[in-house]
Structure formats: C-alpha cells, structure tokens
Short mmCIF file of C-alpha atoms in Angstrom, two decimals:
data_model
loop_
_atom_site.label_atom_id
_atom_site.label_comp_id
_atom_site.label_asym_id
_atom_site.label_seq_id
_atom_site.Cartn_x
_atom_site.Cartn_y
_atom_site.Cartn_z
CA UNK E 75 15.10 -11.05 -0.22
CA UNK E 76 11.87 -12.85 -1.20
CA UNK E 77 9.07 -10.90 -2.40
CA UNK E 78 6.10 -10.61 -0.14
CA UNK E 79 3.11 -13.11 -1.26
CA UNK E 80 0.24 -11.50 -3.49
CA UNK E 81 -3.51 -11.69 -3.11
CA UNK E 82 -5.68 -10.18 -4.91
CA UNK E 83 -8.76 -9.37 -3.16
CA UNK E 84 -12.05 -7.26 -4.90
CA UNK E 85 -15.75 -7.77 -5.29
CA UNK E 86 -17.36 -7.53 -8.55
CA UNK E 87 -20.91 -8.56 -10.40
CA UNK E 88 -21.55 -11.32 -12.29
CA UNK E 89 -20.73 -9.99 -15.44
CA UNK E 90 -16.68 -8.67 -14.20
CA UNK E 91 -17.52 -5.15 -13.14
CA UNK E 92 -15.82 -3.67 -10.25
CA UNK E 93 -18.09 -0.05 -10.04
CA UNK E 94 -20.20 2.08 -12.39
CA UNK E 95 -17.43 4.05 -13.68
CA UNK E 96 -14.72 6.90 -12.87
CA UNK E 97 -17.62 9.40 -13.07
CA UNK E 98 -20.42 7.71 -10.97
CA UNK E 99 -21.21 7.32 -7.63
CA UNK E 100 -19.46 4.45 -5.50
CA UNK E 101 -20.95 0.81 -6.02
CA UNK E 102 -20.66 -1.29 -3.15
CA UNK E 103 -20.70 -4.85 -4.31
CA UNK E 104 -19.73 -6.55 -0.78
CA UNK E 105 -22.40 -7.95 0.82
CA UNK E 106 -22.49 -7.59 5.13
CA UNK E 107 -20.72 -10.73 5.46
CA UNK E 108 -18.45 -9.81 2.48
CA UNK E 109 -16.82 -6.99 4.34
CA UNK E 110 -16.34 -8.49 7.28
CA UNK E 111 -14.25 -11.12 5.81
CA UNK E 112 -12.56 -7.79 3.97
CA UNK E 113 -11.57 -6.67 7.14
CA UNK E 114 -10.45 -10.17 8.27
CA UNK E 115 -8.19 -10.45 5.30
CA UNK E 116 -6.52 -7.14 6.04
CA UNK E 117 -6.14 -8.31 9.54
CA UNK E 118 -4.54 -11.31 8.24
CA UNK E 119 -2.14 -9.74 5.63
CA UNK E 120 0.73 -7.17 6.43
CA UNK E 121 -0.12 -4.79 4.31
CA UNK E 122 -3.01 -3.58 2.28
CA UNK E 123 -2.47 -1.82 -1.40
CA UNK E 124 -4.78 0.18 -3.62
CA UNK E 125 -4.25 2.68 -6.57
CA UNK E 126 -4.58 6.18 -6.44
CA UNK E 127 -7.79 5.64 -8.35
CA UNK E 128 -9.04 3.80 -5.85
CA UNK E 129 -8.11 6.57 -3.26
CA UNK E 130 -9.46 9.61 -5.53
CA UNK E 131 -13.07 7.60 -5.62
CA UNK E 132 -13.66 6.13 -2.37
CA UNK E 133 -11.45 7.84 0.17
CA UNK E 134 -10.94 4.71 1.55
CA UNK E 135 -8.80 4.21 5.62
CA UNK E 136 -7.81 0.77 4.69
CA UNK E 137 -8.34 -0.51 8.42
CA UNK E 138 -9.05 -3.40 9.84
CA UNK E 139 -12.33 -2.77 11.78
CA UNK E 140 -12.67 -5.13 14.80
CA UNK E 141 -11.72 -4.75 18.14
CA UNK E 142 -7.91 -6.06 19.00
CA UNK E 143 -7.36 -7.07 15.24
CA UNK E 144 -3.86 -6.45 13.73
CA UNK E 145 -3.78 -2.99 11.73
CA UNK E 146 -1.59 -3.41 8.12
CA UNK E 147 0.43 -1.27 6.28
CA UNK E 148 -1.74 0.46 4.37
CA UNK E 149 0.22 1.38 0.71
CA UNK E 150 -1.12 3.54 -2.09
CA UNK E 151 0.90 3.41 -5.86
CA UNK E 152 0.72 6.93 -6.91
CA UNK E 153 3.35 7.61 -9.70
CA UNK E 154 2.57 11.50 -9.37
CA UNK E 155 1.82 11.70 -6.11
CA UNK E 156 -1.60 12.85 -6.08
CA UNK E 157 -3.03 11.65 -2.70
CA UNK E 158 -5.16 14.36 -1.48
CA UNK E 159 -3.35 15.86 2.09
CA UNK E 160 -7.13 15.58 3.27
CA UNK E 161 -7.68 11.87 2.35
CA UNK E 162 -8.96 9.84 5.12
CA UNK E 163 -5.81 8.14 5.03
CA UNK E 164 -4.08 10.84 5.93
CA UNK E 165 -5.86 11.83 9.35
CA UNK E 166 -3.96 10.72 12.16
CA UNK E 167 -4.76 7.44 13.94
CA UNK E 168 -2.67 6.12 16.83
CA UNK E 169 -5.04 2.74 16.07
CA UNK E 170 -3.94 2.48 12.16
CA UNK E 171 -1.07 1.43 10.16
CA UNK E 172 1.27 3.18 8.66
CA UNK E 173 0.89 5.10 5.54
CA UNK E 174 3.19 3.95 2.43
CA UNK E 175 3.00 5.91 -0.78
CA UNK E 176 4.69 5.00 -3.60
CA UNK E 177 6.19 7.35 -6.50
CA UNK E 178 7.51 7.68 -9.35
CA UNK E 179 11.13 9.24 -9.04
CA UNK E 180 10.51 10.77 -12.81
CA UNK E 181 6.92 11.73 -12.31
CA UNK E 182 6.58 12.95 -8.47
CA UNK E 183 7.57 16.74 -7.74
CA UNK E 184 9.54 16.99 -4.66
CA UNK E 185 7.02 19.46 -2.91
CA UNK E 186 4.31 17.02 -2.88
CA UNK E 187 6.87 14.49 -1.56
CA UNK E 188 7.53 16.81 1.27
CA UNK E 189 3.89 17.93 2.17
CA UNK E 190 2.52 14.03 1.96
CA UNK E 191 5.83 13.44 4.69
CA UNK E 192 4.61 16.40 6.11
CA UNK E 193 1.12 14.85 7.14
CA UNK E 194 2.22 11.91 8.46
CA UNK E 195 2.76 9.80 5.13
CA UNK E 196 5.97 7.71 4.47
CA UNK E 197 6.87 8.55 0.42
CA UNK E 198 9.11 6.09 -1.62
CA UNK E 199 9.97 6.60 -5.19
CA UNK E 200 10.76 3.69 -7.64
CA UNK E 201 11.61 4.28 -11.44
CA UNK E 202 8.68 4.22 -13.65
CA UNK E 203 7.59 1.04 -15.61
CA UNK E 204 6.93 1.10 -19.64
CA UNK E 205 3.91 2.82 -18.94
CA UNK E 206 4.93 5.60 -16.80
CA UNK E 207 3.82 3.96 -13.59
CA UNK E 208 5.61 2.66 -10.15
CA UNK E 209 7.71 -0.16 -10.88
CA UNK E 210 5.94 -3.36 -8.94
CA UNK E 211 9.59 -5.39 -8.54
CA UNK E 212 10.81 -2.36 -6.94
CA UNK E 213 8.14 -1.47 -4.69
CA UNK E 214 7.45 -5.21 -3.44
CA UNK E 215 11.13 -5.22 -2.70
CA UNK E 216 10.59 -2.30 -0.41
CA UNK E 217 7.70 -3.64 1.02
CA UNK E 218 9.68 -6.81 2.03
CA UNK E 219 12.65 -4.61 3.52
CA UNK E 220 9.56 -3.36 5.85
CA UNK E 221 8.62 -6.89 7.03
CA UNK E 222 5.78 -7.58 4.77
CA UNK E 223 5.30 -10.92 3.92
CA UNK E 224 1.89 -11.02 2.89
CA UNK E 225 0.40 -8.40 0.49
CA UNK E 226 -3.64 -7.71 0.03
CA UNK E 227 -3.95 -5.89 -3.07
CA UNK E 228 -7.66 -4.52 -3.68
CA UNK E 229 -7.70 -2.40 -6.88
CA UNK E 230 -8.36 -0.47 -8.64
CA UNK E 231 -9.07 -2.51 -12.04
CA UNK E 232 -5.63 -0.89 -13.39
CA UNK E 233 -3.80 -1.81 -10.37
CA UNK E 234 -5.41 -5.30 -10.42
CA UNK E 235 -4.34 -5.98 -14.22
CA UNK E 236 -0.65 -4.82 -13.48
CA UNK E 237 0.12 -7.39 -10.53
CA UNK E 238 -1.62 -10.22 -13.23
CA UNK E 239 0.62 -8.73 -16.19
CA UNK E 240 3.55 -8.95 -13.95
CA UNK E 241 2.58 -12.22 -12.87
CA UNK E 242 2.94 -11.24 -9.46
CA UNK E 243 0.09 -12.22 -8.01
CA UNK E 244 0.25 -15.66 -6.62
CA UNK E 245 -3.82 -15.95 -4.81
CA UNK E 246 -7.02 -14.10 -5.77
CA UNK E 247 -9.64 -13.90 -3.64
CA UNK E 248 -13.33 -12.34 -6.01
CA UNK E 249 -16.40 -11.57 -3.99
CA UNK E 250 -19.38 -12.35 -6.69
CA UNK E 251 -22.73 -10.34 -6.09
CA UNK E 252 -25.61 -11.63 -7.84
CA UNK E 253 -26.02 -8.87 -10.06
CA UNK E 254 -25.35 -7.36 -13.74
CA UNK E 255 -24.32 -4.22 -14.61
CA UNK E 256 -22.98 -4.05 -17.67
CA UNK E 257 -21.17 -1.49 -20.06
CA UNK E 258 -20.20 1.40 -19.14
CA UNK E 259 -19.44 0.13 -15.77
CA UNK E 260 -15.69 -0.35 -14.56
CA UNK E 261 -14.17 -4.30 -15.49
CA UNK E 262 -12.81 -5.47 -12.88
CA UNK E 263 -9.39 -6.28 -14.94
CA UNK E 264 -8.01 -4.89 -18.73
CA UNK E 265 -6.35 -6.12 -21.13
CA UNK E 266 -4.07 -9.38 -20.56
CA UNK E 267 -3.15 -10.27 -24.04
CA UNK E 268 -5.10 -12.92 -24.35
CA UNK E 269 -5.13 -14.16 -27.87
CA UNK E 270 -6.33 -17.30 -27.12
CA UNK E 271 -8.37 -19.78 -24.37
CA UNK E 272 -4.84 -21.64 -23.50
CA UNK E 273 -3.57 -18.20 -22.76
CA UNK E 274 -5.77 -17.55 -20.20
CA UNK E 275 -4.82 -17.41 -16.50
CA UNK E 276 -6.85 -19.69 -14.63
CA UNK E 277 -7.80 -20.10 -10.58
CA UNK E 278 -6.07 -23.36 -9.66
CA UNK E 279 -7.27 -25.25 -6.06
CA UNK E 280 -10.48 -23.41 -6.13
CA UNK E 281 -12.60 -22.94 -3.15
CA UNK E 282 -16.52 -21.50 -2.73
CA UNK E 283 -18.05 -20.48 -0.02
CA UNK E 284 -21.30 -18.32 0.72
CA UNK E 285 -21.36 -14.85 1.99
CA UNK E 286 -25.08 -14.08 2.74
CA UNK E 287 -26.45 -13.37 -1.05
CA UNK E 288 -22.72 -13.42 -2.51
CA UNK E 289 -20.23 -16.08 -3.27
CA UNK E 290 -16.53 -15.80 -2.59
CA UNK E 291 -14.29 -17.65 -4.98
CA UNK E 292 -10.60 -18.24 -4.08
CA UNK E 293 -7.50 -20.05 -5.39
CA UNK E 294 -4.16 -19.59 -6.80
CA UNK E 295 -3.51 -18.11 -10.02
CA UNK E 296 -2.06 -20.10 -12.61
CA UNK E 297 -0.08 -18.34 -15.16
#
C-alpha cells in the first residue's frame, strides 16, 4: 500500500522561526491571504496533521473554512495521549472531519485511550520510534488504509524535523513574513545532521508567489 504524499505546510519569519516560544503567547505569522490559501490546502489534502505541541498551544480545529469546501482528516501524533478532552478538536461538528489521534502503544495509558474514544476521537497506537515517539511508517500506513492520499503536515517544529529526518516528506510549502524575531523564538525545524552544505536538503522546482506582505515558497524536497 503506498504511503500517502507529504507536504509540509507552516509560516515562519525571515530568520526560520515558527512562534516566540513554548511559553509565549501565539505568533501568527500568516498574513490574510496566507490563511486563506491554509485553508485551501487543507481543502485540497485528505488529511491535516499537527503535534500535540501544536494542539497544547493553539487549540487549533484544523478545518477548512469556506463554504462547500472538502473537510480533512484532521490527525494529531500524541505518543502519551495528552489531547485535552476540551480541545477544540474535540467539540462535536457534524461539518468537520474526523478526529485521528495517534499513540504510542508503550507510552499511552489505556484510560486516556478510552475517554479520547469516549469524546468522539478515533485513537490508534503505533510502537514508539528511537526517541520514544509515534512511529511515522506506521502511522502513514494507517492513514493510507483510511483513504488518505495526500497528507498536510503543519507542525509543530518537532513534528516538522521528524517527517524531514525520515525523509518522508516529498513537498514543502513555507509562508515567509517579512519579519525577524530572533532567539529565543521557536525554529521552525531542529537538528538534521547537517555536517556539511552538500548535506543539506534543498527545495527542488521552486515556485514564488505573493501573499499580500508575505511570500509563499514551494517545491519538492530533495534529499
């Protein structure tokens, strides 16, 4: 069964950063036209994946807003299961997609399991990777058993680096504000081993376009 195709799809500054850090208040780096096309590319995917991180922070619903546009899976890798059972993802909406959380069969207690199943949330548990977390193979196999062939994955910076480590993600899609924010603030990816320039991974087919004061950049990644 073929694994569903990866985008990667964030906005960040001009110097990386993807927010002000775990402690500070959201930073919204889109600009108007910037989430609309967000919301177009969830339209356009069949599912739509974040971290838990990303959850905790922003309490995101991971809709498509837009009148008649197709709603996406909306997935959340949570080796401990730690969703909150009052996360806006979890208030019922006959217009929205499905809820997907993923586990960690090591890591997740079965009482959470049940009270996340409980409120409306389907759980799956995977085996944990080297680092303790949901296993990506695994879970994009599930996806695909699900129908998704297309997967929008939007952060957080952890979840971002792990679909790059893995290789995994095949398009990126980076929303660039005009602005700097420097250190402390959240990078929008960690640590790839990258030793040196030939090592990097690169965009490959690269397209720009203008939304309002920001500039998307798009392309497949090139391992």
């Amino acid at each position: 069964m073929a694994e569903p195709l990866v985008t990667l799809h964030f906005a960040q500054s001009l110097d990386g950063r993807i927010g002000l850090g775990p402690d500070s208040e959201r930073a919204i780096l889109s600009s108007e036209e910037g989430g609309l096309a967000a919301h177009q590319a969830r339209a356009e995917h069949d599912a739509v994946l974040v971290g838990i991180e990303t959850v905790l922070h922003d309490d995101p619903k991971l809709t498509a807003r837009g009148e008649a546009r197709k709603q996406p899976l909306r997935v959340v890798l949570d080796s401990e299961l730690r969703l909150p059972l009052r996360a806006r993802l979890l208030v019922p909406d006959t217009g929205a997609g499905e809820v997907v959380i993923f586990g960690c069969a090591e890591r997740a207690s079965k009482e959470r399991q049940e009270r996340l199943q409980e409120a409306g949330a389907t759980v799956l548990l995977t085996s944990a990777d080297r680092q303790g977390r949901v296993a990506l193979g695994e879970a994009l196999q599930a996806l695909a058993a699900r129908g998704v062939e297309r997967l929008l994955v939007e952060g957080g910076a952890k979840v971002l680096t792990s679909f790059l480590q893995a290789r995994l993600a095949k398009r990126a899609q980076i929303e660039i504000a005009p602005i700097w924010l420097g250190a402390p603030a959240t990078s929008s990816v960690c640590e790839l081993g990258v030793s040196q320039l030939q090592q990097a991974l690169r965009l490959e087919r690269v397209e720009v376009s203008r939304l309002g004061q920001n500039v998307l950049v798009q392309g497949d990644v090139a391992y």
